[in-house]
XYZ file of C-alpha atoms in Angstrom:
743
model
C 52.720 78.834 105.859
C 49.551 81.062 106.885
C 47.899 79.602 110.059
C 44.452 80.600 111.114
C 43.921 80.929 114.865
C 40.063 80.311 114.425
C 40.765 76.574 113.385
C 42.292 75.901 116.863
C 45.809 74.936 115.493
C 48.589 73.718 118.029
C 49.739 76.740 120.062
C 52.342 77.916 122.496
C 52.963 80.863 124.685
C 56.277 82.434 125.060
C 57.173 85.781 126.639
C 53.384 86.690 126.920
C 52.869 85.994 123.073
C 50.852 83.206 121.577
C 52.321 81.246 118.600
C 50.314 79.122 116.309
C 51.524 76.221 114.341
C 50.444 74.167 111.356
C 51.588 70.876 112.727
C 52.233 69.463 116.250
C 55.813 68.497 115.261
C 56.601 72.210 114.640
C 55.132 73.036 118.058
C 57.477 70.422 119.613
C 60.527 71.957 118.034
C 59.487 75.485 119.065
C 58.911 74.472 122.618
C 62.355 72.844 122.909
C 64.132 76.199 122.055
C 61.648 79.003 121.454
C 64.465 81.674 121.543
C 66.016 80.241 118.514
C 62.779 80.885 116.433
C 61.879 84.335 117.822
C 65.446 86.014 118.255
C 65.786 88.937 115.920
C 67.884 88.149 112.842
C 71.544 88.358 113.018
C 72.575 91.487 111.243
C 74.645 90.601 107.952
C 77.710 92.490 106.975
C 77.178 94.981 104.339
C 76.986 93.632 100.799
C 80.259 93.778 98.893
C 80.357 96.631 96.469
C 79.504 95.654 92.857
C 82.330 94.409 90.907
C 81.924 97.129 88.397
C 82.773 99.657 91.036
C 85.885 97.929 92.139
C 89.333 99.923 91.866
C 91.222 99.153 88.553
C 94.710 100.214 87.572
C 96.989 99.930 84.456
C 99.755 97.174 84.578
C 102.231 99.598 82.786
C 101.217 102.747 84.852
C 100.260 101.630 88.378
C 99.669 105.270 89.312
C 96.558 105.253 87.046
C 93.533 104.446 89.400
C 89.866 104.500 88.617
C 86.614 102.924 89.686
C 85.467 100.217 87.273
C 87.227 98.749 84.309
C 88.272 100.708 81.230
C 91.390 101.708 79.462
C 94.566 103.441 80.648
C 94.504 107.089 79.372
C 98.417 107.165 78.980
C 99.000 103.907 77.053
C 95.488 102.594 76.112
C 95.903 99.232 77.615
C 93.046 97.580 79.375
C 92.944 98.172 83.160
C 92.862 95.212 85.590
C 91.517 94.939 89.168
C 93.762 96.213 91.892
C 92.575 93.326 94.122
C 92.759 90.064 92.454
C 89.976 87.592 93.335
C 89.348 83.935 92.780
C 86.575 84.552 90.302
C 87.737 84.541 86.639
C 87.331 87.946 85.083
C 88.281 87.724 81.310
C 85.667 90.114 80.005
C 88.362 92.181 77.973
C 89.829 88.970 76.808
C 86.502 87.478 75.723
C 85.650 90.699 73.880
C 88.851 91.086 72.000
C 88.769 87.278 71.226
C 85.286 87.518 69.712
C 86.208 90.646 67.754
C 89.316 88.721 66.383
C 87.404 85.633 65.268
C 84.664 87.596 63.495
C 87.174 90.056 61.853
C 89.300 87.037 60.837
C 86.196 85.495 58.985
C 85.683 88.841 57.013
C 89.338 89.493 56.280
C 90.559 86.006 55.047
C 88.204 86.553 51.692
C 89.901 89.894 51.270
C 93.554 88.347 51.644
C 92.671 85.474 49.255
C 91.278 87.641 46.646
C 94.621 89.729 46.994
C 96.895 86.642 46.933
C 95.106 85.351 43.920
C 95.647 88.653 42.285
C 91.735 88.915 41.849
C 90.385 92.423 41.946
C 86.955 92.325 43.700
C 84.650 95.187 43.217
C 85.255 98.166 45.515
C 81.878 97.569 47.083
C 82.613 94.177 47.953
C 85.766 95.208 49.597
C 83.873 97.987 51.374
C 81.230 95.374 52.590
C 83.836 93.194 53.974
C 86.300 95.688 55.372
C 83.844 98.074 56.985
C 82.745 95.759 59.940
C 86.357 94.959 60.667
C 87.646 98.574 60.675
C 84.713 100.165 62.247
C 83.437 97.580 64.711
C 86.514 95.446 65.223
C 88.768 98.463 65.483
C 86.539 100.570 67.505
C 88.505 100.086 70.784
C 91.654 101.277 69.014
C 90.012 104.311 67.604
C 88.570 105.108 71.014
C 92.057 104.638 72.682
C 93.718 106.632 69.858
C 91.359 109.498 70.360
C 91.748 109.323 74.124
C 95.509 109.581 73.704
C 95.090 112.810 71.654
C 92.843 114.355 74.132
C 94.962 113.489 77.069
C 98.124 114.401 75.083
C 99.501 110.950 75.969
C 100.517 109.611 72.476
C 100.883 105.724 72.469
C 100.629 102.708 70.274
C 97.060 103.160 69.628
C 97.760 106.831 68.235
C 99.832 105.132 65.544
C 97.311 102.349 64.873
C 94.256 104.756 64.689
C 96.162 107.122 62.420
C 97.345 104.306 60.069
C 94.185 102.316 59.765
C 91.925 105.456 59.754
C 93.907 107.192 56.959
C 93.932 103.903 54.833
C 90.171 103.363 55.309
C 88.932 106.813 54.997
C 91.022 107.508 51.705
C 89.510 104.298 50.198
C 85.916 105.295 51.238
C 86.448 108.655 49.718
C 87.930 107.249 46.585
C 85.098 104.877 46.073
C 82.276 107.214 46.874
C 83.685 110.481 45.564
C 86.434 109.688 43.125
C 86.122 113.146 41.485
C 87.604 114.870 44.525
C 90.808 112.821 44.569
C 93.770 114.427 42.734
C 94.995 112.728 39.448
C 98.410 112.160 41.066
C 96.920 109.388 43.181
C 95.741 107.373 40.064
C 98.033 104.602 38.354
C 98.821 104.395 34.786
C 95.458 102.993 34.102
C 93.641 105.952 35.634
C 92.355 103.810 38.494
C 92.462 104.907 42.143
C 93.980 102.657 44.653
C 91.848 101.191 47.426
C 93.258 100.324 50.815
C 90.497 98.336 52.328
C 92.481 95.240 52.404
C 95.450 96.775 54.344
C 93.019 98.483 56.884
C 91.204 95.254 57.535
C 94.266 93.075 57.825
C 96.179 95.465 60.078
C 92.979 95.784 62.367
C 92.667 92.052 62.510
C 96.509 91.558 63.343
C 96.283 94.328 65.961
C 93.357 92.341 67.527
C 95.516 89.162 67.496
C 98.309 91.012 69.259
C 95.708 92.206 71.929
C 94.367 88.577 72.403
C 97.809 87.200 72.913
C 98.726 89.873 75.234
C 95.536 89.646 77.442
C 95.896 85.845 77.496
C 99.527 86.173 78.612
C 98.387 88.678 81.288
C 95.674 86.288 82.430
C 98.322 83.461 82.671
C 100.565 85.534 84.927
C 97.641 85.701 87.624
C 96.450 82.146 87.275
C 98.806 80.969 90.058
C 97.570 83.763 92.245
C 93.917 82.857 91.578
C 94.576 79.170 92.195
C 96.039 80.156 95.631
C 92.845 82.021 96.397
C 90.941 79.095 95.401
C 92.517 76.955 98.100
C 90.124 78.635 100.733
C 86.662 76.918 100.750
C 83.639 78.875 99.517
C 81.734 78.368 102.713
C 82.240 78.072 106.436
C 80.050 76.420 109.108
C 79.281 79.211 111.579
C 77.968 78.343 115.149
C 75.528 80.696 116.616
C 73.196 80.320 119.745
C 70.920 77.426 118.888
C 71.769 77.249 115.276
C 74.722 75.918 113.263
C 74.722 76.422 109.465
C 77.071 76.828 106.242
C 77.330 80.407 105.113
C 79.284 82.054 102.340
C 82.888 82.918 103.374
C 82.389 86.667 102.613
C 79.845 86.722 105.570
C 82.254 85.533 108.224
C 83.177 88.292 110.719
C 86.141 88.409 113.134
C 85.080 86.732 116.274
C 82.619 84.232 114.802
C 82.830 80.707 116.154
C 83.454 78.225 113.224
C 83.475 74.306 113.058
C 85.929 72.463 110.955
C 85.088 68.985 110.295
C 87.725 66.248 109.427
C 89.018 66.410 105.877
C 87.822 70.021 105.368
C 89.733 73.057 104.723
C 90.312 75.774 107.253
C 88.008 78.717 106.233
C 89.846 81.681 107.581
C 92.886 82.451 109.954
C 91.960 82.084 113.673
C 92.554 80.064 116.821
C 91.407 76.696 117.919
C 89.063 76.954 120.675
C 87.903 73.407 121.297
C 89.127 69.989 120.067
C 92.600 68.936 118.726
C 93.563 67.822 115.245
C 96.630 67.803 112.909
C 96.638 70.046 109.768
C 98.479 69.766 106.461
C 100.137 73.478 106.214
C 102.453 72.400 103.285
C 100.944 75.203 101.089
C 102.195 77.760 103.756
C 105.332 76.178 105.097
C 106.347 73.723 102.365
C 106.542 70.942 105.274
C 105.043 67.703 104.208
C 104.349 66.467 107.824
C 101.112 67.622 109.434
C 101.205 70.009 112.316
C 99.501 69.127 115.694
C 96.930 71.830 116.601
C 95.820 71.761 120.254
C 93.567 74.390 121.994
C 95.023 77.786 121.567
C 96.975 77.121 118.436
C 96.784 79.244 115.322
C 95.278 77.966 112.029
C 95.609 79.222 108.664
C 92.907 79.628 105.978
C 93.173 77.198 103.076
C 95.192 74.607 105.018
C 93.700 71.058 105.160
C 92.460 69.613 108.325
C 93.138 65.960 109.147
C 91.033 63.533 110.775
C 90.015 65.533 114.011
C 87.195 68.020 114.159
C 87.686 71.407 116.158
C 86.044 74.760 116.742
C 87.907 77.791 115.928
C 87.402 81.646 116.550
C 87.860 83.769 113.432
C 90.626 86.424 113.663
C 91.462 87.336 110.180
C 88.962 87.322 107.428
C 88.539 88.570 103.819
C 91.552 90.418 102.697
C 93.241 90.046 106.020
C 94.020 86.262 105.734
C 97.393 85.120 104.973
C 96.268 83.835 101.516
C 94.843 87.212 100.538
C 97.998 89.197 101.968
C 100.231 86.769 99.825
C 98.258 87.568 96.678
C 98.143 91.201 97.520
C 101.856 91.430 97.880
C 102.506 89.726 94.519
C 99.935 91.567 92.537
C 101.390 94.856 94.108
C 104.860 93.739 92.880
C 103.544 93.035 89.472
C 102.402 96.530 89.030
C 105.566 98.168 90.660
C 107.960 99.712 87.998
C 111.527 98.691 87.798
C 114.115 101.283 87.334
C 115.012 99.976 84.026
C 111.297 100.723 82.975
C 112.162 104.403 83.314
C 114.596 104.301 80.457
C 111.806 102.664 78.195
C 109.369 105.420 79.366
C 111.431 108.288 78.493
C 112.218 106.782 75.042
C 108.752 105.849 74.382
C 107.659 109.600 75.288
C 109.617 110.903 72.367
C 109.158 107.922 70.147
C 105.510 108.398 68.963
C 106.021 112.109 67.981
C 109.164 111.116 66.167
C 107.252 108.365 64.229
C 104.525 110.840 63.288
C 107.095 113.245 62.083
C 108.870 110.448 60.167
C 105.487 109.369 58.599
C 104.953 113.232 57.402
C 108.438 113.429 56.087
C 107.875 110.091 54.351
C 104.743 111.287 52.705
C 106.492 114.561 51.572
C 109.592 112.903 50.266
C 107.383 110.489 48.320
C 104.969 113.139 46.926
C 107.841 115.268 45.728
C 110.461 112.690 44.519
C 108.705 109.312 44.268
C 107.568 107.606 40.966
C 104.078 107.954 39.701
C 101.575 107.675 41.149
C 103.455 109.882 43.598
C 100.611 110.699 46.172
C 99.507 107.001 46.246
C 103.102 105.805 46.985
C 103.372 108.685 49.617
C 100.170 107.545 51.423
C 100.893 103.837 51.425
C 104.458 104.441 52.765
C 103.370 106.927 55.404
C 100.879 104.479 56.672
C 103.529 101.591 56.693
C 105.788 103.914 58.834
C 102.863 104.514 61.335
C 101.866 100.811 61.659
C 105.439 99.190 61.780
C 106.861 101.748 64.527
C 103.840 100.967 66.811
C 105.533 100.871 70.216
C 103.587 98.128 71.902
C 106.594 95.798 71.959
C 108.686 98.529 73.706
C 105.702 99.150 76.271
C 105.499 95.456 76.903
C 109.047 94.776 77.344
C 109.551 95.365 81.062
C 106.092 94.908 82.511
C 105.604 91.441 81.037
C 108.978 90.257 82.248
C 108.065 91.742 85.894
C 104.588 90.105 85.907
C 105.779 86.680 84.738
C 108.955 86.806 86.949
C 106.961 87.558 90.091
C 104.502 84.934 89.288
C 107.160 82.391 88.897
C 108.579 83.690 92.341
C 105.343 83.180 94.083
C 105.098 79.566 92.808
C 108.646 78.968 94.279
C 107.869 80.440 97.624
C 109.596 83.896 96.748
C 107.158 86.878 97.215
C 108.333 89.823 95.416
C 106.617 93.158 96.740
C 108.582 95.635 94.578
C 109.872 95.380 91.204
C 112.869 97.474 92.105
C 113.834 94.878 94.562
C 113.865 92.284 91.847
C 116.077 94.393 89.724
C 118.553 95.377 92.362
C 118.952 91.918 93.972
C 120.940 90.584 91.161
C 123.502 93.289 91.786
C 124.172 92.552 95.589
C 127.694 91.587 96.802
C 126.950 91.309 100.475
C 124.207 89.767 102.644
C 123.550 91.031 106.223
C 121.676 88.505 108.086
C 119.940 88.127 111.400
C 120.389 84.877 113.435
C 117.291 84.160 115.490
C 114.443 82.805 113.163
C 116.677 83.315 110.050
C 119.712 81.170 110.404
C 117.955 79.272 113.344
C 114.685 77.842 114.222
C 113.909 80.694 116.558
C 113.173 78.427 119.559
C 115.479 76.919 122.057
C 116.055 73.088 122.134
C 118.243 70.666 123.999
C 121.412 69.913 122.116
C 123.697 68.237 124.751
C 123.342 66.386 127.916
C 126.126 65.179 130.282
C 125.756 63.057 133.393
C 128.179 63.419 136.321
C 129.079 60.843 139.050
C 127.832 57.955 136.805
C 124.360 59.376 136.267
C 122.998 58.282 132.838
C 122.224 60.928 130.240
C 118.468 60.058 130.211
C 118.271 59.914 134.011
C 119.590 63.584 134.160
C 117.168 64.714 131.485
C 114.193 62.900 133.277
C 115.104 64.479 136.640
C 115.561 67.947 135.153
C 112.279 67.681 133.300
C 110.295 66.645 136.322
C 111.817 69.646 138.190
C 111.352 72.120 135.399
C 107.701 71.245 134.721
C 106.655 73.953 137.200
C 108.740 76.731 135.308
C 107.714 78.958 132.622
C 111.184 79.793 131.525
C 111.861 78.921 127.701
C 114.748 76.890 128.516
C 112.762 74.752 131.082
C 110.129 74.322 128.265
C 112.854 72.871 126.096
C 113.999 70.384 128.537
C 110.415 69.276 129.268
C 109.703 68.904 125.538
C 112.932 66.968 124.947
C 112.082 64.465 127.770
C 108.483 64.067 126.297
C 110.055 63.433 122.877
C 112.327 60.661 124.385
C 109.332 59.034 126.222
C 110.987 59.463 129.718
C 109.033 58.945 132.780
C 108.468 61.850 135.159
C 109.369 61.814 138.970
C 107.340 63.063 141.955
C 108.110 66.533 142.807
C 107.376 68.542 146.010
C 108.087 71.904 147.375
C 108.828 73.608 144.008
C 110.234 77.036 144.175
C 111.496 79.293 141.385
C 114.025 82.088 141.937
C 114.064 84.676 139.339
C 117.255 85.025 137.407
C 118.934 82.021 138.899
C 117.107 78.715 138.767
C 114.645 76.436 140.615
C 114.489 73.860 143.355
C 112.356 71.242 144.757
C 112.249 67.844 146.186
C 112.266 65.099 143.668
C 111.687 61.392 144.855
C 112.638 62.589 148.180
C 115.824 64.224 147.236
C 116.828 67.853 147.242
C 117.391 68.930 143.722
C 118.640 72.228 142.135
C 118.553 73.410 138.451
C 119.932 76.738 137.349
C 123.172 78.792 136.850
C 126.543 78.595 138.410
C 125.814 81.456 140.896
C 122.605 79.696 141.941
C 124.614 76.394 142.748
C 127.422 78.368 144.383
C 124.873 80.054 146.662
C 123.622 76.548 147.772
C 127.362 75.552 148.459
C 127.648 73.125 145.579
C 131.144 72.477 144.331
C 131.064 73.864 140.670
C 134.589 74.004 139.627
C 134.523 70.822 137.693
C 131.220 71.733 136.430
C 132.465 74.860 134.906
C 135.314 73.286 133.124
C 133.157 70.521 131.765
C 130.634 73.121 130.516
C 133.419 75.175 128.585
C 133.146 73.458 125.220
C 129.264 73.941 125.362
C 129.654 77.687 126.168
C 132.087 78.108 123.390
C 129.629 76.302 121.056
C 127.070 79.115 121.928
C 124.844 76.913 124.165
C 123.138 78.024 127.239
C 123.873 75.761 130.225
C 121.475 74.298 132.977
C 123.479 73.050 135.978
C 122.102 70.202 138.056
C 122.799 69.244 141.613
C 121.284 66.441 143.920
C 121.690 66.669 147.556
C 124.308 69.433 146.972
C 126.351 67.076 144.656
C 126.970 67.917 140.970
C 124.699 65.554 139.031
C 124.873 66.864 135.288
C 124.560 69.692 132.903
C 122.160 70.313 129.851
C 123.204 72.472 126.975
C 120.263 74.513 125.339
C 120.539 76.334 122.086
C 118.615 77.574 119.125
C 119.131 74.970 116.621
C 120.361 75.833 113.241
C 117.696 75.193 110.511
C 118.496 72.097 108.599
C 118.656 74.159 105.218
C 120.826 76.902 106.545
C 124.168 75.258 105.870
C 123.312 74.477 102.230
C 121.983 77.972 101.728
C 125.180 79.558 103.204
C 127.366 77.334 100.879
C 125.207 78.207 97.741
C 125.406 81.989 98.506
C 129.242 81.740 98.836
C 129.326 79.997 95.469
C 127.300 83.215 94.110
C 130.199 85.243 95.521
C 127.964 86.880 98.271
C 129.823 87.937 101.387
C 127.736 87.250 104.566
C 127.683 89.471 107.661
C 125.915 88.276 110.660
C 124.053 90.926 112.758
C 122.549 89.673 115.911
C 121.679 91.061 119.397
C 122.687 87.658 120.941
C 125.908 87.431 122.800
C 129.287 87.547 120.998
C 130.270 83.895 122.114
C 127.153 82.561 120.600
C 127.413 84.659 117.460
C 130.980 83.412 116.905
C 129.985 79.962 117.401
C 127.304 80.108 114.814
C 129.622 81.849 112.317
C 132.284 79.324 112.712
C 129.900 76.548 112.311
C 128.374 77.993 109.101
C 131.352 79.679 107.736
C 129.953 83.401 107.841
C 132.479 86.067 107.086
C 132.030 88.514 109.679
C 130.207 88.910 112.956
C 128.529 92.132 114.650
C 126.882 90.934 118.058
C 125.004 92.445 120.901
C 123.612 95.081 118.513
C 120.265 96.999 119.014
C 117.650 97.365 116.143
C 118.954 100.882 115.439
C 122.468 99.634 115.323
C 121.583 96.946 112.915
C 120.292 99.534 110.460
C 123.595 101.592 111.082
C 125.581 98.517 110.303
C 123.809 98.264 106.986
C 124.491 101.842 106.269
C 128.369 101.207 107.021
C 128.324 98.520 104.599
C 126.772 100.662 101.862
C 129.056 103.533 102.568
C 131.942 101.160 101.968
C 130.599 100.675 98.439
C 128.753 97.365 98.954
C 125.186 96.629 97.657
C 123.579 95.127 100.475
C 120.686 92.801 101.121
C 119.328 92.220 104.642
C 117.414 89.103 105.678
C 115.671 88.897 108.988
C 112.232 87.976 110.555
C 111.676 90.058 113.693
C 110.354 93.316 114.676
C 114.015 94.314 115.561
C 115.149 93.686 111.976
C 112.514 96.019 110.451
C 114.837 99.176 110.431
C 117.719 97.358 108.937
C 115.351 95.650 106.391
C 114.258 99.188 105.302
C 117.714 100.658 105.156
C 119.153 97.842 102.993
C 119.078 98.146 99.197
C 116.864 94.974 99.297
C 115.150 93.857 102.348
C 114.298 90.169 102.586
C 111.953 88.929 105.198
C 111.173 85.389 106.276
C 107.430 84.385 105.787
C 107.532 82.819 109.169
C 108.409 85.817 110.775
C 106.439 89.038 112.003
C 104.236 91.269 109.871
C 106.255 94.494 110.435
C 109.256 92.631 108.988
C 107.346 91.601 105.826
C 105.973 95.075 105.457
C 109.595 96.636 105.654
C 111.100 94.169 103.012
C 110.971 94.065 99.301
C 111.135 90.385 99.021
C 109.576 87.604 101.446
C 110.722 83.900 101.669
C 107.259 82.409 102.284
C 108.762 79.029 103.650
C 111.268 80.691 105.940
C 113.928 78.817 104.202
C 117.039 80.794 103.360
C 117.597 78.692 100.265
C 114.661 80.741 98.919
C 117.076 83.700 98.725
C 119.293 81.817 96.271
C 116.179 81.175 94.147
C 115.277 84.871 94.427
C 118.801 85.734 93.280
C 118.630 83.371 90.350
C 115.055 84.746 89.571
C 116.417 88.317 89.690
C 119.142 87.634 87.308
C 116.928 85.794 84.915
C 114.343 88.514 84.959
C 116.678 91.361 84.375
C 118.291 89.423 81.517
C 114.919 88.862 80.129
C 113.913 92.587 80.126
C 117.284 93.442 78.377
C 116.547 90.911 75.672
C 113.027 92.239 75.314
C 114.119 95.918 75.024
C 116.916 94.915 72.514
C 114.162 93.226 70.392
C 111.832 96.298 70.597
C 114.695 98.943 69.834
C 116.312 96.909 67.170
C 112.977 96.180 65.380
C 111.969 99.888 65.328
C 115.331 101.019 64.302
C 115.302 98.687 61.251
C 111.636 98.749 60.581
C 110.867 102.509 60.277
C 113.511 103.164 57.423
C 112.415 100.099 55.507
C 108.662 100.978 55.733
C 109.610 104.619 54.750
C 110.969 103.089 51.447
C 114.785 103.044 52.179
C 115.132 99.811 49.963
C 113.255 101.069 46.983
C 116.175 103.006 45.293
C 118.354 100.015 45.603
C 116.196 96.903 45.261
C 112.831 98.311 44.204
C 111.129 96.817 47.439
C 108.212 98.633 49.235
C 106.919 97.313 52.430
C 103.231 97.036 52.357
C 101.265 98.207 55.441
C 99.949 94.643 55.693
C 103.529 93.412 55.991
C 104.327 96.170 58.417
C 101.220 95.237 60.700
C 102.390 91.598 60.554
C 105.963 92.674 61.572
C 104.582 94.785 64.347
C 102.387 92.060 65.685
C 105.345 89.639 65.450
C 107.561 91.945 67.584
C 104.801 92.055 70.456
C 104.552 88.317 70.119
C 108.249 87.781 70.375
C 108.329 89.977 73.487
C 105.429 88.048 75.163
C 106.983 84.691 74.197
C 110.332 85.654 75.683
C 108.764 86.795 78.794
C 106.827 83.593 79.223
C 109.957 81.852 79.113
C 110.536 82.910 82.778
C 107.816 80.411 83.769
C 110.061 77.721 83.243
C 113.298 79.144 84.418
C 115.023 76.688 86.886
C 115.455 77.975 90.459
């Protein structure tokens, strides 16, 4: 509001400047926190670039990149955004669908007249067919022309040649019949018009485009729904103000408030408060996870009943949700090796079809029945239409796109199409231990009391003593005691000796906890302890020995627990005839104990990261096709060296970047699902290629008139167009079956 100082309104002085107010209430608010109202505005991040200038690529030719939407110069397919967003962008689909329905409304009368064997006036045919061919088919003519200019012949080359020839001949015959040779006329002296075939073919091709674009949209629906898990806004806290702002305005370091029942907006760290969060969409675990101060939270996960403050650490495309979507969308655009065969065939196929159409025209023009040129033209057009390689071009990309989408829904993120194809060939799995077979954190697995001391008393005393230690084994003991609800004891004089153990006075008694050497140095008799600990050591456990007043009191076995799902996964992999080799930097005793318990075939222990990669190459040199599964930085070289690298989604970023496949839930059973998906996808690709090749091998000779000398049958361009559309539909439908494949 405009305030006039002349009217003596309420006023305040701040930093030597007088401020006027329209109402006393406004003055009270200002006086309470003047800096909030006069501080310079917080700079906002630069606006996102207009959507039209986003980078687009071709699903069949991922090397094609351009700013803004359009069509691929190589195959003519509609380009799609490189980065998938939660917003639905179906501009191309909506345009093709509109063209299809309008053209259908104009084509149906032409079809009915033909079926009823009524011969409408040429001008009526022209009026109905022209909008269909010229407007409805405009995208196909544009793509066909681009293919000629770029010397990249494709399906639209054939469509444009076929429909364009039929329409232009009919237009010339209707407007300037005197220029048409007599050999085109029938026995009644009439010139044939092909407006109907041109319109029907255009409409059927539009139908094929609508079905294809719809299928491509469905393959990204799961990814878009994943992105939609993140909220649209976040509550940002700034000095003196707290407000909801759009998510794209959140920057790294911003302080955010997450209220009970809300979704976590971005990835970050809890700075104040505590809560439990449902992380099932990331980990697959149904139980909420406690989040105290310092705990990491993931954008899109659901907060429980506690409110908390968090500091944003990864925003925008850096969040886990966005990274998952990026990995899958990149995989959908990578090309499987089997696609190279289809590409080589397609590069020769279109010129061969054009040559076949020319030969067909020449043979019919010389040897065909009257009207020879009319028969020659109609059969040449039929060859061009029926041989359209759209089914061949769709065979591999459609299966890859649907297969990777199906994998994402099952927690299997496929970054490279090649990995999806090669996985079904593997016969050996090299696997890391910590974090892959095991949970990756130590836990108490065995407790034994000596001299009549109960198990819980041993644990309670040890936990009280170890509370002052920062060692991971000490933390495991303290955690186990807390889980059992054991009371702590009074501890004084705590002292930690690096590499040996700890000592203190507990309830007035001198207590030691550590390794055998530590107890020996304190003159504790350890002979009996060593014998009792031997089975634990053979089982791969790390032993903490306890002594009270220089007398043995007990021992605690700590180990990295095997994941509950690991045994089942190993059994399933063995049923798939996969040999399993354990590669670990852990001690040989621990590795052998794990291998015995799980039934692993061979073990290489105490290996360095470079040695893991060398072990993988050794297996490959022996003729094995090797997959490597791991989760740590030390696994990255081996993951990159393997035929297929498989990273745990609970592991490090470098491991996931080095692998072709990521198991999102960190569950090794996901590898079995990936193996089944790989086999189903490759089998689906082969089926699609078979359909496409057989269809063209049979279709072209029939369209050229092979059956006419024997049965008097000629294939109309309309039937050829319907057959061409059906071949694409069959490939799309077969690919979409992967969405329901059991994993």
